[in-house]
mmCIF file of C-alpha atoms in Angstrom:
data_model
loop_
_atom_site.group_PDB
_atom_site.id
_atom_site.type_symbol
_atom_site.label_atom_id
_atom_site.label_comp_id
_atom_site.label_asym_id
_atom_site.label_seq_id
_atom_site.Cartn_x
_atom_site.Cartn_y
_atom_site.Cartn_z
ATOM 1 C CA MET A 11 15.558 43.475 94.006
ATOM 2 C CA TYR A 12 12.503 41.466 95.026
ATOM 3 C CA LYS A 13 14.544 38.292 95.508
ATOM 4 C CA LEU A 14 16.798 40.102 97.990
ATOM 5 C CA LEU A 15 13.739 41.329 99.897
ATOM 6 C CA ARG A 16 12.187 37.875 99.671
ATOM 7 C CA ASN A 17 15.249 36.264 101.212
ATOM 8 C CA MET A 18 14.994 38.657 104.144
ATOM 9 C CA LEU A 19 11.260 38.048 104.576
ATOM 10 C CA PHE A 20 11.873 34.298 104.522
ATOM 11 C CA TRP A 21 13.644 34.641 107.860
ATOM 12 C CA PHE A 22 10.257 35.187 109.510
ATOM 13 C CA ASP A 23 7.073 33.151 109.983
ATOM 14 C CA ALA A 24 5.339 32.717 106.625
ATOM 15 C CA GLU A 25 1.845 33.643 107.806
ATOM 16 C CA ASP A 26 3.059 36.735 109.668
ATOM 17 C CA VAL A 27 4.952 37.877 106.576
ATOM 18 C CA HIS A 28 1.872 37.377 104.410
ATOM 19 C CA TYR A 29 -0.252 39.735 106.480
ATOM 20 C CA PHE A 30 2.594 42.204 107.039
ATOM 21 C CA SER A 31 3.242 42.442 103.291
ATOM 22 C CA MET A 32 -0.391 42.794 102.289
ATOM 23 C CA ASN A 33 -1.145 45.339 105.021
ATOM 24 C CA PHE A 34 1.872 47.367 103.929
ATOM 25 C CA LEU A 35 0.618 47.222 100.338
ATOM 26 C CA ARG A 36 -2.799 48.366 101.522
ATOM 27 C CA LEU A 37 -1.182 51.320 103.313
ATOM 28 C CA VAL A 38 0.667 52.306 100.136
ATOM 29 C CA CYS A 39 -2.513 52.079 98.079
ATOM 30 C CA LYS A 40 -4.314 54.527 100.368
ATOM 31 C CA PHE A 41 -2.410 57.229 98.476
ATOM 32 C CA PRO A 42 -3.921 57.463 94.975
ATOM 33 C CA PHE A 43 -0.722 58.610 93.284
ATOM 34 C CA LEU A 44 1.220 55.670 94.759
ATOM 35 C CA LYS A 45 -1.524 53.246 93.776
ATOM 36 C CA ASN A 46 -1.397 54.610 90.220
ATOM 37 C CA LEU A 47 2.384 54.207 90.199
ATOM 38 C CA LEU A 48 1.984 50.563 91.224
ATOM 39 C CA ARG A 49 -0.632 50.031 88.545
ATOM 40 C CA ARG A 50 1.615 51.505 85.853
ATOM 41 C CA LYS A 51 4.580 49.432 87.003
ATOM 42 C CA PHE A 52 2.894 46.077 87.476
ATOM 43 C CA SER A 53 -0.097 46.085 85.098
ATOM 44 C CA ILE A 54 -0.147 45.497 81.381
ATOM 45 C CA GLU A 55 -3.042 46.344 79.054
ATOM 46 C CA ASN A 56 -3.370 44.728 75.665
ATOM 47 C CA GLU A 57 -6.370 43.557 73.659
ATOM 48 C CA ARG A 58 -4.584 40.297 72.895
ATOM 49 C CA LEU A 59 -4.684 39.426 76.592
ATOM 50 C CA ARG A 60 -8.463 39.701 76.945
ATOM 51 C CA ARG A 61 -10.426 36.509 77.437
ATOM 52 C CA ASN A 62 -14.189 36.007 77.264
ATOM 53 C CA LEU A 63 -15.235 32.997 79.297
ATOM 54 C CA PHE A 64 -18.378 31.990 81.207
ATOM 55 C CA GLY A 65 -20.030 35.147 79.862
ATOM 56 C CA LEU A 66 -17.391 37.245 81.643
ATOM 57 C CA SER A 67 -14.694 39.453 80.168
ATOM 58 C CA PHE A 68 -11.248 39.049 81.738
ATOM 59 C CA SER A 69 -8.699 41.818 81.136
ATOM 60 C CA ASN A 70 -6.020 39.109 81.111
ATOM 61 C CA PRO A 71 -5.950 35.359 81.813
ATOM 62 C CA VAL A 72 -3.766 35.504 84.952
ATOM 63 C CA GLY A 73 -5.581 35.191 88.262
ATOM 64 C CA LEU A 74 -4.794 34.731 91.922
ATOM 65 C CA ALA A 75 -5.913 31.386 93.328
ATOM 66 C CA ALA A 76 -8.094 30.970 96.394
ATOM 67 C CA GLY A 77 -6.390 30.935 99.773
ATOM 68 C CA PHE A 78 -4.400 34.132 99.346
ATOM 69 C CA ASP A 79 -7.129 36.699 100.007
ATOM 70 C CA LYS A 80 -9.450 34.490 102.001
ATOM 71 C CA ASN A 81 -11.564 37.330 103.370
ATOM 72 C CA ALA A 82 -11.698 39.724 100.395
ATOM 73 C CA LYS A 83 -9.611 42.295 102.272
ATOM 74 C CA TYR A 84 -7.061 43.163 99.594
ATOM 75 C CA LEU A 85 -8.978 43.402 96.320
ATOM 76 C CA PRO A 86 -8.039 47.025 95.415
ATOM 77 C CA GLU A 87 -4.380 46.252 96.069
ATOM 78 C CA LEU A 88 -4.420 43.050 94.017
ATOM 79 C CA SER A 89 -6.132 44.902 91.187
ATOM 80 C CA ALA A 90 -3.259 47.411 91.234
ATOM 81 C CA LEU A 91 -0.840 44.502 90.725
ATOM 82 C CA GLY A 92 -2.541 43.646 87.439
ATOM 83 C CA PHE A 93 -4.475 40.465 88.195
ATOM 84 C CA GLY A 94 -7.210 39.722 85.691
ATOM 85 C CA PHE A 95 -9.203 37.935 88.369
ATOM 86 C CA VAL A 96 -8.963 37.021 92.038
ATOM 87 C CA GLU A 97 -10.614 34.078 93.743
ATOM 88 C CA ILE A 98 -11.513 34.817 97.352
ATOM 89 C CA GLY A 99 -11.988 32.199 100.057
ATOM 90 C CA THR A 100 -12.343 29.419 100.753
ATOM 91 C CA VAL A 101 -15.480 30.854 102.425
ATOM 92 C CA THR A 102 -17.523 28.827 104.897
ATOM 93 C CA PRO A 103 -20.970 29.701 106.298
ATOM 94 C CA VAL A 104 -19.702 30.326 109.832
ATOM 95 C CA ARG A 105 -16.464 32.045 110.814
ATOM 96 C CA GLN A 106 -13.729 29.617 111.812
ATOM 97 C CA ALA A 107 -10.178 30.016 113.059
ATOM 98 C CA GLY A 108 -8.688 27.176 111.061
ATOM 99 C CA ASN A 109 -5.968 24.840 112.260
ATOM 100 C CA PRO A 110 -3.456 25.715 115.006
ATOM 101 C CA ARG A 111 -0.379 27.717 114.029
ATOM 102 C CA PRO A 112 2.228 27.325 112.657
ATOM 103 C CA ARG A 113 0.405 26.102 109.552
ATOM 104 C CA LEU A 114 2.263 27.629 106.601
ATOM 105 C CA PHE A 115 5.768 26.474 105.649
ATOM 106 C CA ARG A 116 8.146 27.367 102.836
ATOM 107 C CA LEU A 117 10.369 24.862 101.033
ATOM 108 C CA PRO A 118 12.726 27.237 99.162
ATOM 109 C CA LYS A 119 14.849 24.471 97.635
ATOM 110 C CA ASP A 120 11.735 23.150 95.901
ATOM 111 C CA GLU A 121 10.094 26.562 95.400
ATOM 112 C CA ALA A 122 7.120 25.113 97.205
ATOM 113 C CA ILE A 123 4.854 25.724 100.182
ATOM 114 C CA ILE A 124 3.094 23.376 102.591
ATOM 115 C CA ASN A 125 -0.075 24.705 104.179
ATOM 116 C CA ARG A 126 -2.661 23.291 106.537
ATOM 117 C CA MET A 127 -4.634 26.484 107.084
ATOM 118 C CA GLY A 128 -7.986 24.738 107.470
ATOM 119 C CA PHE A 129 -10.398 27.212 105.839
ATOM 120 C CA ASN A 130 -9.710 30.041 108.307
ATOM 121 C CA ASN A 131 -12.113 32.827 107.271
ATOM 122 C CA ASP A 132 -14.567 35.407 108.600
ATOM 123 C CA GLY A 133 -17.695 33.581 107.419
ATOM 124 C CA ALA A 134 -19.990 34.104 104.444
ATOM 125 C CA SER A 135 -22.102 36.957 105.824
ATOM 126 C CA ALA A 136 -19.147 39.118 106.878
ATOM 127 C CA ILE A 137 -17.354 38.527 103.583
ATOM 128 C CA ALA A 138 -20.499 39.333 101.594
ATOM 129 C CA ASP A 139 -20.755 42.665 103.459
ATOM 130 C CA ARG A 140 -17.106 43.390 102.701
ATOM 131 C CA LEU A 141 -17.624 42.645 99.003
ATOM 132 C CA LYS A 142 -20.663 44.898 98.883
ATOM 133 C CA LYS A 143 -18.645 47.765 100.355
ATOM 134 C CA TYR A 144 -15.805 47.054 97.930
ATOM 135 C CA HIS A 145 -18.103 47.414 94.926
ATOM 136 C CA GLU A 146 -19.647 50.579 96.316
ATOM 137 C CA LYS A 147 -16.243 52.111 97.065
ATOM 138 C CA GLN A 148 -14.894 51.246 93.646
ATOM 139 C CA LYS A 149 -17.974 52.904 92.163
ATOM 140 C CA THR A 150 -18.445 49.955 89.854
ATOM 141 C CA SER A 151 -21.790 48.350 89.281
ATOM 142 C CA LEU A 152 -22.348 45.284 91.382
ATOM 143 C CA PRO A 153 -21.848 42.198 89.241
ATOM 144 C CA LEU A 154 -25.552 41.817 88.496
ATOM 145 C CA ASN A 155 -25.365 42.711 84.820
ATOM 146 C CA PRO A 156 -25.273 39.664 82.528
ATOM 147 C CA GLU A 157 -23.326 41.646 79.934
ATOM 148 C CA PRO A 158 -19.518 41.348 80.080
ATOM 149 C CA ILE A 159 -17.911 44.098 82.162
ATOM 150 C CA ILE A 160 -14.426 44.899 80.948
ATOM 151 C CA SER A 161 -13.397 47.713 83.265
ATOM 152 C CA ARG A 162 -13.060 45.784 86.515
ATOM 153 C CA MET A 163 -11.227 42.849 87.993
ATOM 154 C CA ILE A 164 -13.287 39.646 87.997
ATOM 155 C CA ILE A 165 -13.953 38.157 91.450
ATOM 156 C CA GLY A 166 -14.562 34.468 92.057
ATOM 157 C CA GLY A 167 -15.998 32.988 95.226
ATOM 158 C CA ASN A 168 -14.452 29.734 96.431
ATOM 159 C CA ILE A 169 -16.856 28.026 98.845
ATOM 160 C CA GLY A 170 -16.531 25.141 101.288
ATOM 161 C CA LYS A 171 -18.005 23.573 104.395
ATOM 162 C CA ASN A 172 -17.280 24.222 108.057
ATOM 163 C CA LYS A 173 -15.095 21.661 109.801
ATOM 164 C CA SER A 174 -17.883 20.908 112.297
ATOM 165 C CA THR A 175 -20.457 20.157 109.585
ATOM 166 C CA PRO A 176 -20.877 16.399 108.954
ATOM 167 C CA ASN A 177 -20.507 15.362 105.334
ATOM 168 C CA GLU A 178 -24.150 14.325 105.061
ATOM 169 C CA ASP A 179 -25.091 17.958 105.752
ATOM 170 C CA ALA A 180 -22.338 19.519 103.649
ATOM 171 C CA TRP A 181 -24.813 20.535 100.931
ATOM 172 C CA LYS A 182 -26.388 22.990 103.395
ATOM 173 C CA ASP A 183 -23.069 24.803 103.857
ATOM 174 C CA TYR A 184 -22.493 25.131 100.114
ATOM 175 C CA GLU A 185 -26.050 26.369 99.645
ATOM 176 C CA ASN A 186 -25.610 28.927 102.430
ATOM 177 C CA CYS A 187 -22.403 30.307 100.920
ATOM 178 C CA PHE A 188 -23.918 30.410 97.444
ATOM 179 C CA VAL A 189 -26.910 32.434 98.631
ATOM 180 C CA GLU A 190 -24.820 34.842 100.738
ATOM 181 C CA LEU A 191 -22.245 35.599 98.052
ATOM 182 C CA HIS A 192 -24.372 35.375 94.916
ATOM 183 C CA ASP A 193 -24.871 39.105 94.426
ATOM 184 C CA TYR A 194 -21.216 39.995 94.961
ATOM 185 C CA VAL A 195 -19.071 37.525 93.036
ATOM 186 C CA ASP A 196 -18.845 36.832 89.320
ATOM 187 C CA TYR A 197 -18.451 33.055 89.525
ATOM 188 C CA PHE A 198 -18.338 30.251 92.097
ATOM 189 C CA VAL A 199 -15.822 27.486 92.712
ATOM 190 C CA VAL A 200 -16.913 24.508 94.812
ATOM 191 C CA ASN A 201 -14.014 23.304 96.943
ATOM 192 C CA VAL A 202 -14.256 19.661 97.978
ATOM 193 C CA SER A 203 -10.580 18.932 97.369
ATOM 194 C CA SER A 204 -8.606 20.635 100.146
ATOM 195 C CA PRO A 205 -6.619 18.109 102.194
ATOM 196 C CA ASN A 206 -6.810 20.326 105.293
ATOM 197 C CA THR A 207 -10.419 19.716 106.404
ATOM 198 C CA PRO A 208 -10.950 16.155 107.691
ATOM 199 C CA GLY A 209 -13.205 14.128 105.416
ATOM 200 C CA LEU A 210 -13.677 16.917 102.867
ATOM 201 C CA ARG A 211 -12.116 14.979 100.002
ATOM 202 C CA ASP A 212 -14.692 12.207 100.528
ATOM 203 C CA LEU A 213 -17.171 14.632 98.952
ATOM 204 C CA GLN A 214 -15.364 14.143 95.621
ATOM 205 C CA GLN A 215 -17.053 10.746 95.326
ATOM 206 C CA LYS A 216 -19.574 10.873 92.509
ATOM 207 C CA ASP A 217 -22.805 10.486 94.503
ATOM 208 C CA SER A 218 -21.861 13.045 97.183
ATOM 209 C CA LEU A 219 -20.590 15.486 94.591
ATOM 210 C CA LYS A 220 -23.664 15.127 92.401
ATOM 211 C CA LYS A 221 -25.930 16.017 95.320
ATOM 212 C CA ILE A 222 -24.029 19.252 96.054
ATOM 213 C CA LEU A 223 -23.500 20.374 92.467
ATOM 214 C CA SER A 224 -27.030 19.516 91.319
ATOM 215 C CA LEU A 225 -28.465 21.498 94.217
ATOM 216 C CA LEU A 226 -26.334 24.540 93.360
ATOM 217 C CA GLN A 227 -27.183 24.293 89.672
ATOM 218 C CA HIS A 228 -30.890 24.137 90.525
ATOM 219 C CA LEU A 229 -30.526 27.102 92.866
ATOM 220 C CA ASN A 230 -28.634 28.974 90.168
ATOM 221 C CA GLN A 231 -31.519 28.493 87.744
ATOM 222 C CA THR A 232 -33.874 30.257 90.140
ATOM 223 C CA LYS A 233 -31.749 33.414 90.119
ATOM 224 C CA LYS A 234 -32.291 36.296 87.726
ATOM 225 C CA ILE A 235 -28.572 36.332 87.043
ATOM 226 C CA LYS A 236 -26.920 32.919 86.851
ATOM 227 C CA ARG A 237 -23.380 32.647 88.139
ATOM 228 C CA PRO A 238 -20.900 30.322 86.433
ATOM 229 C CA LEU A 239 -20.295 27.257 88.618
ATOM 230 C CA LEU A 240 -16.906 25.540 88.647
ATOM 231 C CA LEU A 241 -15.431 22.656 90.619
ATOM 232 C CA LYS A 242 -11.901 22.583 92.041
ATOM 233 C CA ILE A 243 -10.393 19.113 91.923
ATOM 234 C CA SER A 244 -7.533 17.341 93.676
ATOM 235 C CA PRO A 245 -4.308 16.369 91.890
ATOM 236 C CA ASP A 246 -4.380 13.097 93.820
ATOM 237 C CA LEU A 247 -7.428 11.569 92.108
ATOM 238 C CA SER A 248 -7.190 8.165 90.451
ATOM 239 C CA ILE A 249 -8.057 7.932 86.763
ATOM 240 C CA VAL A 250 -11.376 6.288 87.694
ATOM 241 C CA GLU A 251 -12.226 9.147 90.084
ATOM 242 C CA LEU A 252 -11.165 11.747 87.538
ATOM 243 C CA ASN A 253 -13.301 10.137 84.843
ATOM 244 C CA ASP A 254 -16.283 10.130 87.213
ATOM 245 C CA ILE A 255 -15.854 13.848 87.799
ATOM 246 C CA ILE A 256 -15.535 14.560 84.086
ATOM 247 C CA ASP A 257 -18.719 12.572 83.384
ATOM 248 C CA LEU A 258 -20.555 14.402 86.160
ATOM 249 C CA ALA A 259 -19.330 17.797 84.966
ATOM 250 C CA LEU A 260 -20.702 17.061 81.500
ATOM 251 C CA GLU A 261 -23.940 15.587 82.842
ATOM 252 C CA ILE A 262 -24.908 18.552 85.008
ATOM 253 C CA LYS A 263 -23.323 21.108 82.682
ATOM 254 C CA LEU A 264 -20.721 22.601 84.985
ATOM 255 C CA ASP A 265 -19.209 25.783 83.596
ATOM 256 C CA GLY A 266 -15.653 24.674 84.234
ATOM 257 C CA LEU A 267 -13.050 22.859 86.319
ATOM 258 C CA VAL A 268 -10.195 24.313 88.366
ATOM 259 C CA VAL A 269 -7.104 22.102 88.068
ATOM 260 C CA CYS A 270 -5.926 21.699 90.730
ATOM 261 C CA ASN A 271 -5.772 21.979 94.525
ATOM 262 C CA THR A 272 -2.732 21.170 96.663
ATOM 263 C CA THR A 273 -1.334 17.648 96.885
ATOM 264 C CA ILE A 274 -0.640 15.399 99.864
ATOM 265 C CA SER A 275 2.238 13.815 97.929
ATOM 266 C CA ARG A 276 5.827 14.502 98.986
ATOM 267 C CA GLU A 277 7.484 12.690 96.087
ATOM 268 C CA ASN A 278 10.573 13.983 94.280
ATOM 269 C CA LEU A 279 11.317 16.844 96.675
ATOM 270 C CA VAL A 280 14.916 17.972 97.183
ATOM 271 C CA THR A 281 14.214 19.517 100.589
ATOM 272 C CA PRO A 282 15.759 17.297 103.300
ATOM 273 C CA GLY A 283 13.341 14.780 104.773
ATOM 274 C CA GLU A 284 13.724 16.090 108.312
ATOM 275 C CA VAL A 285 12.578 19.561 107.191
ATOM 276 C CA ILE A 286 9.531 18.105 105.442
ATOM 277 C CA GLU A 287 8.749 15.942 108.466
ATOM 278 C CA LYS A 288 9.006 18.964 110.761
ATOM 279 C CA ALA A 289 6.545 20.900 108.571
ATOM 280 C CA GLY A 290 4.123 18.008 108.955
ATOM 281 C CA THR A 291 0.807 17.412 107.235
ATOM 282 C CA GLY A 292 -0.855 19.726 104.752
ATOM 283 C CA GLY A 293 -1.209 20.446 101.079
ATOM 284 C CA LEU A 294 1.885 20.997 98.954
ATOM 285 C CA SER A 295 1.839 23.694 96.254
ATOM 286 C CA GLY A 296 4.375 25.263 93.920
ATOM 287 C CA LYS A 297 6.879 23.976 91.372
ATOM 288 C CA PRO A 298 6.512 20.270 92.291
ATOM 289 C CA LEU A 299 2.844 20.473 91.266
ATOM 290 C CA GLY A 300 3.580 21.911 87.818
ATOM 291 C CA LYS A 301 3.813 18.788 85.684
ATOM 292 C CA GLY A 302 0.905 17.076 87.426
ATOM 293 C CA SER A 303 -1.491 19.968 86.911
ATOM 294 C CA THR A 304 -0.444 20.224 83.256
ATOM 295 C CA ASP A 305 -0.968 16.490 82.705
ATOM 296 C CA ILE A 306 -4.449 16.603 84.275
ATOM 297 C CA THR A 307 -5.342 19.666 82.208
ATOM 298 C CA LYS A 308 -4.274 17.916 79.015
ATOM 299 C CA TYR A 309 -6.163 14.732 79.963
ATOM 300 C CA ILE A 310 -9.430 16.578 80.666
ATOM 301 C CA PHE A 311 -9.127 18.724 77.547
ATOM 302 C CA ASN A 312 -8.498 15.722 75.290
ATOM 303 C CA LYS A 313 -11.141 13.503 76.895
ATOM 304 C CA THR A 314 -13.839 16.180 76.642
ATOM 305 C CA ARG A 315 -12.581 17.587 73.328
ATOM 306 C CA GLY A 316 -12.467 20.979 74.942
ATOM 307 C CA GLN A 317 -16.100 20.950 76.075
ATOM 308 C CA ILE A 318 -15.221 21.929 79.659
ATOM 309 C CA PRO A 319 -13.313 25.190 80.187
ATOM 310 C CA ILE A 320 -10.308 24.680 82.462
ATOM 311 C CA VAL A 321 -8.659 27.081 84.896
ATOM 312 C CA THR A 322 -5.232 25.665 85.683
ATOM 313 C CA SER A 323 -3.345 26.273 88.903
ATOM 314 C CA GLY A 324 -0.196 24.600 90.177
ATOM 315 C CA GLY A 325 3.411 25.454 89.393
ATOM 316 C CA VAL A 326 2.754 28.654 87.431
ATOM 317 C CA PHE A 327 5.794 30.859 88.014
ATOM 318 C CA THR A 328 6.753 32.191 84.583
ATOM 319 C CA GLY A 329 5.295 33.080 81.232
ATOM 320 C CA ASN A 330 6.539 29.790 79.822
ATOM 321 C CA ASP A 331 4.769 27.905 82.620
ATOM 322 C CA ALA A 332 1.546 29.682 81.689
ATOM 323 C CA LYS A 333 2.065 29.013 77.967
ATOM 324 C CA ASP A 334 2.513 25.341 78.765
ATOM 325 C CA LYS A 335 -0.796 25.233 80.652
ATOM 326 C CA ILE A 336 -2.633 27.143 77.920
ATOM 327 C CA SER A 337 -1.235 24.948 75.149
ATOM 328 C CA SER A 338 -2.408 21.920 77.178
ATOM 329 C CA GLY A 339 -5.977 23.197 77.201
ATOM 330 C CA ALA A 340 -6.273 25.825 79.953
ATOM 331 C CA SER A 341 -8.371 28.902 79.248
ATOM 332 C CA LEU A 342 -7.107 30.778 82.310
ATOM 333 C CA VAL A 343 -4.236 30.270 84.767
ATOM 334 C CA GLN A 344 -3.880 31.008 88.457
ATOM 335 C CA VAL A 345 -0.837 31.733 90.598
ATOM 336 C CA TRP A 346 -0.358 31.490 94.344
ATOM 337 C CA THR A 347 2.987 30.024 95.396
ATOM 338 C CA GLY A 348 4.526 31.547 92.270
ATOM 339 C CA PHE A 349 3.398 34.965 93.499
ATOM 340 C CA ILE A 350 5.300 34.402 96.764
ATOM 341 C CA TYR A 351 8.509 33.339 95.024
ATOM 342 C CA GLU A 352 8.431 35.630 91.966
ATOM 343 C CA GLY A 353 6.953 38.768 93.533
ATOM 344 C CA PRO A 354 4.590 41.524 92.371
ATOM 345 C CA GLU A 355 5.822 41.540 88.771
ATOM 346 C CA ILE A 356 4.590 38.004 88.141
ATOM 347 C CA VAL A 357 1.390 39.014 86.299
ATOM 348 C CA LYS A 358 3.182 41.484 84.035
ATOM 349 C CA ASN A 359 6.004 39.049 83.307
ATOM 350 C CA ILE A 360 3.565 36.250 82.408
ATOM 351 C CA CYS A 361 1.424 38.524 80.251
ATOM 352 C CA LYS A 362 4.447 39.724 78.253
ATOM 353 C CA VAL A 363 5.149 36.148 77.219
ATOM 354 C CA ILE A 364 1.628 34.963 76.433
ATOM 355 C CA MET A 365 0.217 37.974 74.595
#
């Protein structure tokens, strides 16, 4: 049924469909009995699915990657679809519109997406206010308690820099976002690996990265409640660059790595070249990223002997995809493009296989 609906939705602009679909879901969830019906249909509860990581308790290990709910507008609806955790953002200090549209393109033959969104978001202060209201409305305690909280969906905050901020001042943007969001998210992910902000990936170089991460770790230590700090890495790193990041993660005691962001590679696609050329620049996600993200996960896990928890994203569409990531060393998995292609049952279908 969903695939028929998906084929119809694919006739229209991808970004327009995204907001239409999520706003329709939000309308449905305004009626408690319909929201409960969705929860019963798409959620699955089982003790075997629970994961304790970073001092947090996840109801299941399947999350939604950053970039889907950039502005924390759809958290109740995503919770109803059974996600164990949702990563909002990427959030920047100041609101920005992102890159010109169109900037989101589907490649159905490859079950992939190209995006060059460019960190379009409402800004850290506005998103922090929205998160505060979300917690109050849900009548859950704000995530200030160091004890694991089982009854609610975990929320991660993916943070980045504004396009206009020069790289030498990037640390200020990450600090700003950290301070603004600290009281309202459960963990942070530092994003220096998106290909859609000019020069951002240069911050993955060891010296630049150490400055940002060390600052955030120091800031974290001054807080009464310390938030887990993770780094999202690119799939396009060389082995030397990857080893540098692993060494740095161990040195400054990062809580984990997110593997991985979108790729600039266009290798081994079956979509005709003229279609890919028309879509233009941007990060590629979906099935073509599956093997690469698994290989990087396995490499990091083996090199560190499991010392660094890994959240793996990239090519997760089915329960078997998730099992493959977990058996390679992932503690949690994230979906994004898989959610678009597989539909609202993706969390339940994955959980049935992995529990």
